[in-house]
């Protein structure tokens, strides 16, 4: 049972490779009328599905282990070490030899798992005794490598206990331990990708957004911002929309350019609607499509662009005449 729980990491590696192939395919796709922001969210969904399936597999292992606690069968350890070594090598090769940008971004951006936190505490204590290990142990450890080492140690301990003392329950306890470590490792990644799929604003850039909006509100001609909404489209890509009310005598194009320049470094997909403070208002919408390739996930999210085209839209009401312009930034 413990080896089965450990080989679920290999199944996760297969999904990780499929996610990498999906990332490569998306690099050659362009946005369409249906998917106006491109296909990058497919990769977010793929990572979310992979981590959720790993957690479901861990729950299945825990359920089977509970049944084994009631009636523990005999365990044969003939190929236990061979299977452990094979699964460990495959997992480490996939983790470090494949440049899976989507998975690497999630590992770096998501919160630490409980296994990483405990390992960090142990590393700090060890580095106080042996300072020379600080460069090796103090950096944040890769959670996939960490669970591979922890699972291999659990399986080796199981092999020793069964061979030496015929303690068959060690296999069940090791399976539960590996399942819990798998759950704890995948859960922060599921939370991170799930929030992206729910189109929430990342908590770590809310402060930056507030600061940029306050700076933009002091620009000449700007009276107020309305209906500001910002959300994450995919890994490293932030989208946003807002309305800007300007003075009657303000130059709309000038205000549009200034507001865009303030926000574009943080918001890659930006739509701005400008209207004058007048009963015959003219409004203009400014849209910035992302030109950032999916293959790069910049932390922080920065883009630089420049502006161009205009199109007219019909009257929305008898009181207001809206004029829209769409600027595609390259």
Tab-separated table of C-alpha atoms in Angstrom:
chain	number	residue	atom	x	y	z
A	1	UNK	CA	0.000	0.000	0.000
A	2	UNK	CA	2.857	2.404	0.786
A	3	UNK	CA	4.429	1.755	-2.615
A	4	UNK	CA	1.052	2.385	-4.276
A	5	UNK	CA	0.795	5.734	-2.504
A	6	UNK	CA	4.317	6.594	-3.621
A	7	UNK	CA	3.694	5.655	-7.259
A	8	UNK	CA	0.812	8.141	-7.332
A	9	UNK	CA	3.578	10.731	-7.579
A	10	UNK	CA	4.531	9.128	-10.890
A	11	UNK	CA	0.947	9.532	-12.099
A	12	UNK	CA	1.160	13.185	-11.091
A	13	UNK	CA	4.383	13.435	-13.120
A	14	UNK	CA	2.505	12.184	-16.187
A	15	UNK	CA	-0.081	14.945	-15.777
A	16	UNK	CA	2.772	17.404	-15.273
A	17	UNK	CA	4.269	16.368	-18.622
A	18	UNK	CA	0.878	16.765	-20.299
A	19	UNK	CA	0.619	20.250	-18.790
A	20	UNK	CA	4.026	21.071	-20.235
A	21	UNK	CA	2.910	19.918	-23.692
A	22	UNK	CA	-0.257	22.001	-23.358
A	23	UNK	CA	1.892	25.032	-22.524
A	24	UNK	CA	3.932	24.523	-25.691
A	25	UNK	CA	0.758	24.201	-27.792
A	26	UNK	CA	-0.719	27.406	-26.364
A	27	UNK	CA	2.385	29.386	-27.316
A	28	UNK	CA	1.400	28.982	-30.986
A	29	UNK	CA	-2.274	29.844	-30.511
A	30	UNK	CA	-3.823	33.277	-30.895
A	31	UNK	CA	-6.759	34.793	-29.090
A	32	UNK	CA	-10.173	34.519	-30.741
A	33	UNK	CA	-13.595	36.092	-30.364
A	34	UNK	CA	-14.559	33.295	-27.961
A	35	UNK	CA	-11.312	33.350	-25.970
A	36	UNK	CA	-10.455	37.039	-26.058
A	37	UNK	CA	-7.678	36.627	-23.486
A	38	UNK	CA	-6.173	33.628	-25.264
A	39	UNK	CA	-5.909	30.025	-24.110
A	40	UNK	CA	-3.605	30.573	-21.139
A	41	UNK	CA	-6.332	29.704	-18.644
A	42	UNK	CA	-6.316	26.145	-20.008
A	43	UNK	CA	-2.917	25.654	-18.404
A	44	UNK	CA	-4.201	27.055	-15.105
A	45	UNK	CA	-7.055	24.558	-15.283
A	46	UNK	CA	-4.626	21.733	-16.121
A	47	UNK	CA	-2.438	22.467	-13.092
A	48	UNK	CA	-5.515	22.735	-10.864
A	49	UNK	CA	-6.857	19.404	-12.143
A	50	UNK	CA	-3.474	17.690	-11.665
A	51	UNK	CA	-3.142	18.787	-8.047
A	52	UNK	CA	-6.765	17.910	-7.270
A	53	UNK	CA	-6.370	14.416	-8.750
A	54	UNK	CA	-3.271	13.880	-6.620
A	55	UNK	CA	-5.266	14.837	-3.528
A	56	UNK	CA	-8.119	12.530	-4.502
A	57	UNK	CA	-5.608	9.706	-4.883
A	58	UNK	CA	-4.303	10.479	-1.399
A	59	UNK	CA	-7.836	10.256	-0.001
A	60	UNK	CA	-8.277	6.885	-1.691
A	61	UNK	CA	-5.051	5.647	-0.072
A	62	UNK	CA	-6.214	6.802	3.364
A	63	UNK	CA	-9.548	5.031	2.886
A	64	UNK	CA	-7.820	1.774	1.889
A	65	UNK	CA	-5.394	2.104	4.792
A	66	UNK	CA	-8.233	2.396	7.302
A	67	UNK	CA	-9.607	-0.903	5.990
A	68	UNK	CA	-6.172	-2.496	6.378
A	69	UNK	CA	-5.921	-1.351	9.981
A	70	UNK	CA	-8.977	-3.519	10.695
A	71	UNK	CA	-7.589	-6.582	8.915
A	72	UNK	CA	-3.873	-6.312	8.203
A	73	UNK	CA	-2.662	-8.729	5.471
A	74	UNK	CA	0.860	-10.039	5.125
A	75	UNK	CA	3.231	-7.886	3.097
A	76	UNK	CA	5.906	-9.247	0.764
A	77	UNK	CA	8.873	-6.904	0.373
A	78	UNK	CA	10.562	-8.666	-2.542
A	79	UNK	CA	10.365	-5.728	-4.975
A	80	UNK	CA	9.627	-2.918	-2.548
A	81	UNK	CA	13.064	-1.306	-2.733
A	82	UNK	CA	13.254	-1.749	-6.516
A	83	UNK	CA	9.897	-0.027	-6.993
A	84	UNK	CA	10.903	2.735	-4.588
A	85	UNK	CA	14.147	3.448	-6.438
A	86	UNK	CA	12.423	3.423	-9.831
A	87	UNK	CA	9.620	5.765	-8.715
A	88	UNK	CA	12.120	8.080	-7.010
A	89	UNK	CA	14.352	8.337	-10.082
A	90	UNK	CA	11.428	8.974	-12.444
A	91	UNK	CA	9.981	11.641	-10.170
A	92	UNK	CA	13.297	13.466	-9.722
A	93	UNK	CA	14.042	13.359	-13.457
A	94	UNK	CA	10.656	14.889	-14.282
A	95	UNK	CA	11.019	17.474	-11.508
A	96	UNK	CA	14.469	18.765	-12.457
A	97	UNK	CA	15.063	17.879	-16.115
A	98	UNK	CA	11.758	19.137	-17.549
A	99	UNK	CA	11.349	22.911	-17.745
A	100	UNK	CA	7.667	23.046	-16.845
A	101	UNK	CA	7.151	26.811	-16.577
A	102	UNK	CA	3.554	26.571	-15.404
A	103	UNK	CA	4.325	24.174	-12.565
A	104	UNK	CA	7.479	26.055	-11.591
A	105	UNK	CA	5.514	29.301	-11.391
A	106	UNK	CA	2.889	27.704	-9.155
A	107	UNK	CA	5.566	26.245	-6.869
A	108	UNK	CA	7.229	29.659	-6.518
A	109	UNK	CA	4.036	31.704	-6.132
A	110	UNK	CA	1.935	29.465	-3.872
A	111	UNK	CA	2.310	29.368	-0.111
A	112	UNK	CA	4.609	26.852	1.570
A	113	UNK	CA	3.267	23.437	2.498
A	114	UNK	CA	3.411	22.217	6.084
A	115	UNK	CA	6.172	19.816	5.056
A	116	UNK	CA	8.270	22.706	3.735
A	117	UNK	CA	7.679	24.740	6.887
A	118	UNK	CA	8.755	21.896	9.169
A	119	UNK	CA	11.792	21.244	7.007
A	120	UNK	CA	12.708	24.934	7.139
A	121	UNK	CA	12.509	24.925	10.939
A	122	UNK	CA	14.719	21.850	11.108
A	123	UNK	CA	17.178	23.377	8.635
A	124	UNK	CA	17.464	26.584	10.656
A	125	UNK	CA	18.195	24.603	13.813
A	126	UNK	CA	20.813	22.540	11.995
A	127	UNK	CA	22.432	25.619	10.454
A	128	UNK	CA	22.940	27.100	13.922
A	129	UNK	CA	25.113	24.071	14.683
A	130	UNK	CA	26.744	23.771	11.228
A	131	UNK	CA	26.718	27.248	9.555
A	132	UNK	CA	28.251	25.874	6.369
A	133	UNK	CA	24.972	24.166	5.434
A	134	UNK	CA	23.011	27.435	5.270
A	135	UNK	CA	23.475	27.838	1.504
A	136	UNK	CA	22.126	24.344	0.910
A	137	UNK	CA	19.303	24.080	3.448
A	138	UNK	CA	17.990	27.596	4.065
A	139	UNK	CA	16.641	28.336	0.548
A	140	UNK	CA	13.060	27.201	0.038
A	141	UNK	CA	13.153	23.545	-0.925
A	142	UNK	CA	11.247	22.244	-3.927
A	143	UNK	CA	8.085	20.598	-2.509
A	144	UNK	CA	8.117	17.842	-5.145
A	145	UNK	CA	11.702	16.881	-4.319
A	146	UNK	CA	10.927	17.064	-0.616
A	147	UNK	CA	7.987	14.667	-0.828
A	148	UNK	CA	10.079	12.319	-3.002
A	149	UNK	CA	12.803	12.082	-0.357
A	150	UNK	CA	10.316	11.797	2.522
A	151	UNK	CA	8.349	9.056	0.759
A	152	UNK	CA	11.504	7.114	-0.098
A	153	UNK	CA	12.637	7.255	3.538
A	154	UNK	CA	9.216	6.006	4.680
A	155	UNK	CA	9.370	3.080	2.241
A	156	UNK	CA	12.909	2.162	3.257
A	157	UNK	CA	11.854	2.188	6.924
A	158	UNK	CA	8.898	-0.030	6.039
A	159	UNK	CA	11.194	-2.520	4.312
A	160	UNK	CA	13.493	-2.694	7.353
A	161	UNK	CA	10.645	-3.106	9.872
A	162	UNK	CA	8.922	-5.849	7.885
A	163	UNK	CA	12.121	-7.796	7.216
A	164	UNK	CA	13.455	-7.477	10.750
A	165	UNK	CA	10.337	-7.726	12.922
A	166	UNK	CA	7.523	-8.797	10.582
A	167	UNK	CA	5.729	-5.559	11.485
A	168	UNK	CA	3.256	-5.489	8.587
A	169	UNK	CA	1.370	-2.475	9.919
A	170	UNK	CA	4.413	-0.372	9.047
A	171	UNK	CA	3.329	-0.543	5.397
A	172	UNK	CA	-0.100	0.860	6.260
A	173	UNK	CA	1.319	3.620	8.446
A	174	UNK	CA	3.793	4.561	5.720
A	175	UNK	CA	0.955	4.714	3.168
A	176	UNK	CA	-1.008	7.086	5.423
A	177	UNK	CA	2.083	9.246	5.961
A	178	UNK	CA	2.809	9.491	2.217
A	179	UNK	CA	-0.853	10.283	1.482
A	180	UNK	CA	-0.893	13.063	4.091
A	181	UNK	CA	2.351	14.518	2.726
A	182	UNK	CA	0.901	14.409	-0.789
A	183	UNK	CA	-2.243	16.186	0.379
A	184	UNK	CA	-0.270	18.819	2.267
A	185	UNK	CA	2.011	19.457	-0.703
A	186	UNK	CA	-0.721	19.768	-3.340
A	187	UNK	CA	-3.259	21.751	-1.314
A	188	UNK	CA	-1.489	25.175	-1.470
A	189	UNK	CA	-1.084	24.783	-5.240
A	190	UNK	CA	-4.765	23.933	-5.643
A	191	UNK	CA	-5.670	27.012	-3.626
A	192	UNK	CA	-3.455	29.257	-5.745
A	193	UNK	CA	-4.725	28.006	-9.113
A	194	UNK	CA	-8.313	27.875	-7.840
A	195	UNK	CA	-8.205	31.572	-6.955
A	196	UNK	CA	-6.979	32.347	-10.473
A	197	UNK	CA	-9.869	30.369	-11.975
A	198	UNK	CA	-12.268	32.334	-9.742
A	199	UNK	CA	-10.813	35.574	-11.208
A	200	UNK	CA	-9.773	37.054	-7.889
A	201	UNK	CA	-7.245	39.827	-7.378
A	202	UNK	CA	-3.891	38.574	-6.061
A	203	UNK	CA	-3.447	39.686	-2.466
A	204	UNK	CA	0.234	40.544	-2.917
A	205	UNK	CA	-0.451	43.201	-5.585
A	206	UNK	CA	-3.551	44.850	-4.122
A	207	UNK	CA	-1.329	47.342	-2.319
A	208	UNK	CA	0.526	48.158	-5.544
A	209	UNK	CA	-2.761	48.635	-7.393
A	210	UNK	CA	-4.105	50.995	-4.733
A	211	UNK	CA	-0.916	53.035	-4.890
A	212	UNK	CA	-1.018	53.293	-8.696
A	213	UNK	CA	-4.697	54.258	-8.679
A	214	UNK	CA	-4.037	56.994	-6.112
A	215	UNK	CA	-1.194	58.336	-8.244
A	216	UNK	CA	-3.323	58.215	-11.400
A	217	UNK	CA	-6.220	60.017	-9.673
A	218	UNK	CA	-3.962	63.060	-9.144
A	219	UNK	CA	-3.267	63.457	-12.869
A	220	UNK	CA	-4.394	66.671	-14.520
A	221	UNK	CA	-7.968	66.383	-15.812
A	222	UNK	CA	-8.919	63.256	-13.849
A	223	UNK	CA	-11.925	63.742	-11.548
A	224	UNK	CA	-12.596	60.195	-10.357
A	225	UNK	CA	-12.346	56.494	-11.117
A	226	UNK	CA	-15.434	54.279	-11.269
A	227	UNK	CA	-16.095	50.537	-11.432
A	228	UNK	CA	-12.477	49.466	-11.015
A	229	UNK	CA	-12.112	45.716	-11.405
A	230	UNK	CA	-8.859	43.767	-11.603
A	231	UNK	CA	-8.377	40.020	-11.782
A	232	UNK	CA	-5.810	37.379	-12.746
A	233	UNK	CA	-6.240	35.925	-16.228
A	234	UNK	CA	-3.417	33.390	-16.046
A	235	UNK	CA	-0.010	32.928	-14.482
A	236	UNK	CA	1.648	36.343	-14.328
A	237	UNK	CA	-1.058	38.105	-16.363
A	238	UNK	CA	-3.355	40.631	-14.687
A	239	UNK	CA	-6.420	42.122	-16.413
A	240	UNK	CA	-8.445	45.148	-15.414
A	241	UNK	CA	-11.217	47.538	-16.413
A	242	UNK	CA	-12.093	50.977	-15.082
A	243	UNK	CA	-14.020	54.128	-15.975
A	244	UNK	CA	-12.385	57.549	-15.722
A	245	UNK	CA	-14.411	60.778	-15.378
A	246	UNK	CA	-12.495	63.797	-16.647
A	247	UNK	CA	-13.082	67.565	-16.777
A	248	UNK	CA	-14.967	69.127	-19.663
A	249	UNK	CA	-11.886	70.918	-20.950
A	250	UNK	CA	-9.562	67.934	-20.546
A	251	UNK	CA	-7.841	66.308	-23.501
A	252	UNK	CA	-9.245	62.770	-23.557
A	253	UNK	CA	-6.337	61.271	-25.485
A	254	UNK	CA	-3.816	62.869	-23.146
A	255	UNK	CA	-5.611	61.658	-20.005
A	256	UNK	CA	-6.016	58.223	-21.561
A	257	UNK	CA	-2.300	57.967	-22.281
A	258	UNK	CA	-1.295	59.151	-18.805
A	259	UNK	CA	-3.647	56.780	-16.971
A	260	UNK	CA	-2.543	53.898	-19.147
A	261	UNK	CA	1.137	54.617	-18.561
A	262	UNK	CA	0.541	54.558	-14.819
A	263	UNK	CA	-1.203	51.174	-14.786
A	264	UNK	CA	0.219	49.257	-17.740
A	265	UNK	CA	3.381	48.129	-15.949
A	266	UNK	CA	1.255	46.101	-13.558
A	267	UNK	CA	-1.917	45.344	-15.551
A	268	UNK	CA	-1.168	43.535	-18.812
A	269	UNK	CA	-4.758	43.423	-20.118
A	270	UNK	CA	-6.153	46.914	-19.550
A	271	UNK	CA	-9.470	48.427	-20.676
A	272	UNK	CA	-10.104	52.104	-19.850
A	273	UNK	CA	-13.349	53.983	-20.535
A	274	UNK	CA	-13.111	57.765	-20.391
A	275	UNK	CA	-16.083	60.143	-20.308
A	276	UNK	CA	-16.298	63.890	-19.805
A	277	UNK	CA	-18.130	65.579	-16.974
A	278	UNK	CA	-20.828	66.976	-19.279
A	279	UNK	CA	-24.402	66.158	-20.332
A	280	UNK	CA	-23.059	65.519	-23.858
A	281	UNK	CA	-20.375	63.158	-22.704
A	282	UNK	CA	-17.931	61.529	-25.022
A	283	UNK	CA	-16.427	58.288	-23.869
A	284	UNK	CA	-13.545	56.272	-25.077
A	285	UNK	CA	-12.563	52.716	-24.326
A	286	UNK	CA	-8.957	51.713	-24.399
A	287	UNK	CA	-8.076	48.020	-24.536
A	288	UNK	CA	-4.649	46.527	-24.105
A	289	UNK	CA	-4.347	42.904	-25.257
A	290	UNK	CA	-1.586	40.914	-23.678
A	291	UNK	CA	1.558	40.556	-25.734
A	292	UNK	CA	3.340	38.609	-23.044
A	293	UNK	CA	4.094	35.049	-24.244
A	294	UNK	CA	2.692	32.368	-22.024
A	295	UNK	CA	6.099	30.848	-21.648
A	296	UNK	CA	7.274	33.671	-19.385
A	297	UNK	CA	5.630	34.205	-16.049
A	298	UNK	CA	7.212	37.403	-14.731
A	299	UNK	CA	7.061	38.082	-11.035
A	300	UNK	CA	6.250	40.998	-10.808
A	301	UNK	CA	3.987	41.346	-13.838
A	302	UNK	CA	5.349	44.110	-16.019
A	303	UNK	CA	4.653	45.120	-19.606
A	304	UNK	CA	5.440	48.178	-21.676
A	305	UNK	CA	3.261	49.138	-24.646
A	306	UNK	CA	2.233	51.969	-26.955
A	307	UNK	CA	-1.189	53.032	-28.389
A	308	UNK	CA	-3.251	53.235	-31.782
A	309	UNK	CA	-6.898	52.732	-33.331
A	310	UNK	CA	-10.413	54.142	-32.935
A	311	UNK	CA	-13.960	52.871	-33.654
A	312	UNK	CA	-17.426	54.320	-33.026
A	313	UNK	CA	-20.310	52.807	-31.106
A	314	UNK	CA	-23.987	53.900	-31.138
A	315	UNK	CA	-25.758	56.124	-28.595
A	316	UNK	CA	-26.576	54.443	-25.281
A	317	UNK	CA	-29.266	56.869	-24.069
A	318	UNK	CA	-30.959	60.135	-24.892
A	319	UNK	CA	-28.854	61.938	-22.280
A	320	UNK	CA	-25.416	60.610	-23.116
A	321	UNK	CA	-23.578	60.129	-26.407
A	322	UNK	CA	-20.735	57.640	-25.886
A	323	UNK	CA	-17.747	57.490	-28.181
A	324	UNK	CA	-15.427	54.506	-27.862
A	325	UNK	CA	-11.906	53.948	-29.090
A	326	UNK	CA	-10.026	50.675	-28.909
A	327	UNK	CA	-6.262	50.939	-28.743
A	328	UNK	CA	-4.279	47.813	-29.503
A	329	UNK	CA	-0.893	47.972	-27.872
A	330	UNK	CA	2.129	46.357	-29.288
